[in-house]
Tab-separated table of C-alpha atoms in Angstrom:
chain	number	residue	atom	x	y	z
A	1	UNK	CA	0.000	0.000	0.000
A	2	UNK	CA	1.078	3.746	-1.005
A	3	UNK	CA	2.099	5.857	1.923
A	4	UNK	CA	-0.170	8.942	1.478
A	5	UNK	CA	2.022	12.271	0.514
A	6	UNK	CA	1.554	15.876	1.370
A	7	UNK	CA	1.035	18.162	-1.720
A	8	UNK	CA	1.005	21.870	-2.478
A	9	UNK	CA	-0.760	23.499	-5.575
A	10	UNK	CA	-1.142	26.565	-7.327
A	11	UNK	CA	-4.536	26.982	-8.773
A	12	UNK	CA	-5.568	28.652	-11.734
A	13	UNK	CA	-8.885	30.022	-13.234
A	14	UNK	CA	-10.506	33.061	-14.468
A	15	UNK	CA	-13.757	33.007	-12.358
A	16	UNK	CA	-17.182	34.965	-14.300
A	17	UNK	CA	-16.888	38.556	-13.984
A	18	UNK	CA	-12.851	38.528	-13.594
A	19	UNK	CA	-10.839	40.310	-16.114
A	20	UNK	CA	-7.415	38.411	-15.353
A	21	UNK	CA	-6.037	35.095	-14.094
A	22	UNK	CA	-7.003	34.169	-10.683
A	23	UNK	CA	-4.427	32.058	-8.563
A	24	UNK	CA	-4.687	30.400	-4.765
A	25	UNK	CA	-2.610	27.788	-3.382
A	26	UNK	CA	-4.123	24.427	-2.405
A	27	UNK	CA	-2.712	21.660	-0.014
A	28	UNK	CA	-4.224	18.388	0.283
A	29	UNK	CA	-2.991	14.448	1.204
A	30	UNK	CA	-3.254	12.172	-1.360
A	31	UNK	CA	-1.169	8.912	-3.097
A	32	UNK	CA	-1.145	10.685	-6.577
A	33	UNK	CA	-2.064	14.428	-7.101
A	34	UNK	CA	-4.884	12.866	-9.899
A	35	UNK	CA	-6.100	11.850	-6.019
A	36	UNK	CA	-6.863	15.366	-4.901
A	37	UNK	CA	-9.152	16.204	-7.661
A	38	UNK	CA	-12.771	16.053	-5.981
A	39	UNK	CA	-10.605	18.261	-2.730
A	40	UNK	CA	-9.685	21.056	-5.132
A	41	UNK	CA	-13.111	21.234	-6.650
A	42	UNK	CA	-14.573	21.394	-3.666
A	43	UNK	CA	-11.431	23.946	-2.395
A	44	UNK	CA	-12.719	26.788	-5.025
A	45	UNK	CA	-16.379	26.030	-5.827
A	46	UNK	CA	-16.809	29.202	-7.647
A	47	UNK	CA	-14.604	28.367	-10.374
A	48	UNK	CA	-17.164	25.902	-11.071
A	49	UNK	CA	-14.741	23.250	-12.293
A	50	UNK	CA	-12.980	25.392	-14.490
A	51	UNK	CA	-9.714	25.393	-12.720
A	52	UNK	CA	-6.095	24.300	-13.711
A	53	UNK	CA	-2.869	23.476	-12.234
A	54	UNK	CA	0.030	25.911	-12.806
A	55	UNK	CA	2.509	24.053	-10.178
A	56	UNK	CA	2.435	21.368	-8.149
A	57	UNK	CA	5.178	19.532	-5.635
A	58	UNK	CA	5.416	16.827	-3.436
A	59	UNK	CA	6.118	18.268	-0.201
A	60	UNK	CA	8.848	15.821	0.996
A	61	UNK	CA	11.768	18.527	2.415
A	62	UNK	CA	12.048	21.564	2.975
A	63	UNK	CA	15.575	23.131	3.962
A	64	UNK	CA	16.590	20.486	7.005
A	65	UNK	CA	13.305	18.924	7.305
A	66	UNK	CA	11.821	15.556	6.300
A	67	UNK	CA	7.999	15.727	5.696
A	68	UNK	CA	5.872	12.269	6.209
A	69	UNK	CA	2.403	11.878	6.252
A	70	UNK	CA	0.888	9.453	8.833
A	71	UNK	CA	-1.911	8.000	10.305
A	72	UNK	CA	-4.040	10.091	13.337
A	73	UNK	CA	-5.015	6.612	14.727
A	74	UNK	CA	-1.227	5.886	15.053
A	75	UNK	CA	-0.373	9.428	16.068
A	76	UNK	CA	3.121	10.158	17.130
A	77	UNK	CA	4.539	13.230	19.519
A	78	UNK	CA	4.159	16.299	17.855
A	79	UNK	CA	7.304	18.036	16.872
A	80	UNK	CA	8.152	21.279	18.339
A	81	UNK	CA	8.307	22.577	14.690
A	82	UNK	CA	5.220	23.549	12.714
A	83	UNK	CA	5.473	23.500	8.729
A	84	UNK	CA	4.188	27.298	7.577
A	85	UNK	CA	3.634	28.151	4.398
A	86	UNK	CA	3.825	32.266	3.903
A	87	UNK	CA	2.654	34.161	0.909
A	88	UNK	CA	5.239	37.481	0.536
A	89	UNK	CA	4.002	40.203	-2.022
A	90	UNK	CA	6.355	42.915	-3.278
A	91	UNK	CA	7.139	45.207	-5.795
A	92	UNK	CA	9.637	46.797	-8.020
A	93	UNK	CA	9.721	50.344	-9.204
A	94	UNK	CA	8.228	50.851	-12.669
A	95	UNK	CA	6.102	47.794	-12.753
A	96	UNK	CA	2.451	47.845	-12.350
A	97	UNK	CA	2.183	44.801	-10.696
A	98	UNK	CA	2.415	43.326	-7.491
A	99	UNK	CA	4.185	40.025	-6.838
A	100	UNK	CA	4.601	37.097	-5.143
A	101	UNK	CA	6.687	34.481	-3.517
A	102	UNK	CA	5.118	31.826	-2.271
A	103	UNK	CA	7.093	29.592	0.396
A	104	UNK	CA	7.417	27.045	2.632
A	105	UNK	CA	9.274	27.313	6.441
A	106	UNK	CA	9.695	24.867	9.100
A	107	UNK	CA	9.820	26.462	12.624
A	108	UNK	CA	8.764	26.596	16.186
A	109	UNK	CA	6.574	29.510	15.372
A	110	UNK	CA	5.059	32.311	13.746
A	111	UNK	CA	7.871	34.673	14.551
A	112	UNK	CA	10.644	32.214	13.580
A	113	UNK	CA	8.641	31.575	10.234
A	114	UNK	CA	8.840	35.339	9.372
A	115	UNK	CA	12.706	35.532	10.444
A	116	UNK	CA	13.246	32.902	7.625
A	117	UNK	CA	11.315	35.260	4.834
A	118	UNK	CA	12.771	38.025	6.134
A	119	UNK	CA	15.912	36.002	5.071
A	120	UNK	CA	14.935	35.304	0.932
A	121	UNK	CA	16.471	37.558	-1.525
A	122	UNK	CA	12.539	38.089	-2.398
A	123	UNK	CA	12.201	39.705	0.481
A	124	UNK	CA	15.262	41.775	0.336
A	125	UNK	CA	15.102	42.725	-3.355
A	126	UNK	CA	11.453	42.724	-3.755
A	127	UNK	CA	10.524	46.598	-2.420
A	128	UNK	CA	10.563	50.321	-3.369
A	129	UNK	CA	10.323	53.124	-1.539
A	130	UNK	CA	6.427	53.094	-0.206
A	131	UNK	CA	6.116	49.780	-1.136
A	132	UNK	CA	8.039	47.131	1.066
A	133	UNK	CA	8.077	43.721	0.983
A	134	UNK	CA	4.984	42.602	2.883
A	135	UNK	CA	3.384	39.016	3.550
A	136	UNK	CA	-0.070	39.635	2.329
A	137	UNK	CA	-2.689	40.810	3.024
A	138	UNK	CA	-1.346	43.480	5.629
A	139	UNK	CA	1.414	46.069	4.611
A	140	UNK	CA	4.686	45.083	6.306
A	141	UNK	CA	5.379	41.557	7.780
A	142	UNK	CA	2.558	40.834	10.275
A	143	UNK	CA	1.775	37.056	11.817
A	144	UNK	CA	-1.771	37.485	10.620
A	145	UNK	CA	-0.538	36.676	7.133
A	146	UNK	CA	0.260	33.119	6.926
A	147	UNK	CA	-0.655	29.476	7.801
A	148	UNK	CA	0.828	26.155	9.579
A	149	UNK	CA	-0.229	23.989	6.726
A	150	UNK	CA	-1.618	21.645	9.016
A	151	UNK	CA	-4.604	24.392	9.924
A	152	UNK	CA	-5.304	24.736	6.154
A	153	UNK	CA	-5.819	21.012	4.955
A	154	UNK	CA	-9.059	20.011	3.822
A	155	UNK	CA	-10.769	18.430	7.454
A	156	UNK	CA	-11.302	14.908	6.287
A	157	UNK	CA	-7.225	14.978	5.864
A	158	UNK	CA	-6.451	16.623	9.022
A	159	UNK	CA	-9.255	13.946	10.669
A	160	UNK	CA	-6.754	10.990	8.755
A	161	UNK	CA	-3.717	11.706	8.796
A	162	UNK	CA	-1.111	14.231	10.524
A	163	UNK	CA	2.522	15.671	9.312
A	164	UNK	CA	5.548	14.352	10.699
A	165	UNK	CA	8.365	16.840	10.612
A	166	UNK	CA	11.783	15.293	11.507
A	167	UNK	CA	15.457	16.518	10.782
A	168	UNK	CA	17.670	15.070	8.027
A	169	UNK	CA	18.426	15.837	4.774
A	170	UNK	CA	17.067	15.184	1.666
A	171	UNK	CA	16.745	15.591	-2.296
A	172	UNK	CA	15.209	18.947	-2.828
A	173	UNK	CA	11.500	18.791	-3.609
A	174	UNK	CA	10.529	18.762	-7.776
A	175	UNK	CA	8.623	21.626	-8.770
A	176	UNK	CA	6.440	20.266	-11.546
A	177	UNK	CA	5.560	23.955	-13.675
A	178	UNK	CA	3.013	24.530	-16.456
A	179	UNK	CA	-0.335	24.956	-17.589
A	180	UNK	CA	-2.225	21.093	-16.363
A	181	UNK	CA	-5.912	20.118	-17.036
A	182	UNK	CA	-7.494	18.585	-14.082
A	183	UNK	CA	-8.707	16.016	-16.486
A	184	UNK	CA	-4.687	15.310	-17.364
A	185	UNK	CA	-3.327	15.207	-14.323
């Protein structure tokens, strides 16, 4: 049998009455991404079905961290780390446009999460005067503005299963990039 594996999305769709692309990010527990279908329906409902798949990756490390899915029934001791995933907006002088940098952080909390995007050259380079570098949706870095990925699972998966986060290293996660069909997946 398939251990089940942690997976992170970016969604795409132009929803009725939108003039551009619309994007979220989805995480959901699954053996195959094709799995997660009916979740991410379900995720956006008013994109009516009409969504795509712009990236997608296994979550399996990220920096020092291993990250395994397993069983509630079996649960083990939670780690003192947390997995967050943080959304940073920015901007750059001359561009009408604001963007974004989506990433992943394992720490003990909130504050140590925002320490570690304070960190990316996103963050650093991303920023003109009157317009910092901000996690959205508040201007400057606030702990408001992002998620331990656990809290933001669909609730059948966080009723399942729960994330083990352990240290050791590891191949760097694939980032799987382009425009996927639901029905291809």
């Amino acid at each position: 049998m398939q251990e089940p594996k942690l997976f992170m999305l970016m969604l795409g769709c132009r929803p009725a009455g939108r003039n551009t692309e619309q994007h979220d990010v989805f995480f959901g527990i699954g053996n195959t991404v094709k799995d997660l279908i009916p979740d991410i329906k379900a995720f956006w409902p008013e994109a009516k079905g009409n969504l795509h798949v712009d990236a997608w990756r296994e979550v399996r490390q990220v920096r020092d961290f291993k990250i395994t899915v397993v069983p509630q029934e079996g649960a083990v001791e939670e780690s003192m780390n947390s997995l967050f995933f943080l959304n940073l907006g920015g901007y750059k002088a001359g561009e009408f446009e604001e963007f974004h940098y989506k990433m992943l952080a394992v720490a003990t909390d909130k504050s140590a999460a925002i320490r570690q995007a304070r960190q990316t050259a996103f963050y650093k380079h991303t920023g003109s005067k009157g317009a910092a570098s901000h996690i959205d949706d508040k201007y400057g870095v606030d702990v408001d503005e992002l998620h331990q990925v656990k809290d933001i699972l669909p609730a059948h998966h966080k009723q399942k299963y729960q994330l083990l986060i352990q240290t050791g290293e590891g191949t760097e996660d694939e980032l799987h990039l382009g425009y996927f069909k639901l029905n291809k997946l």
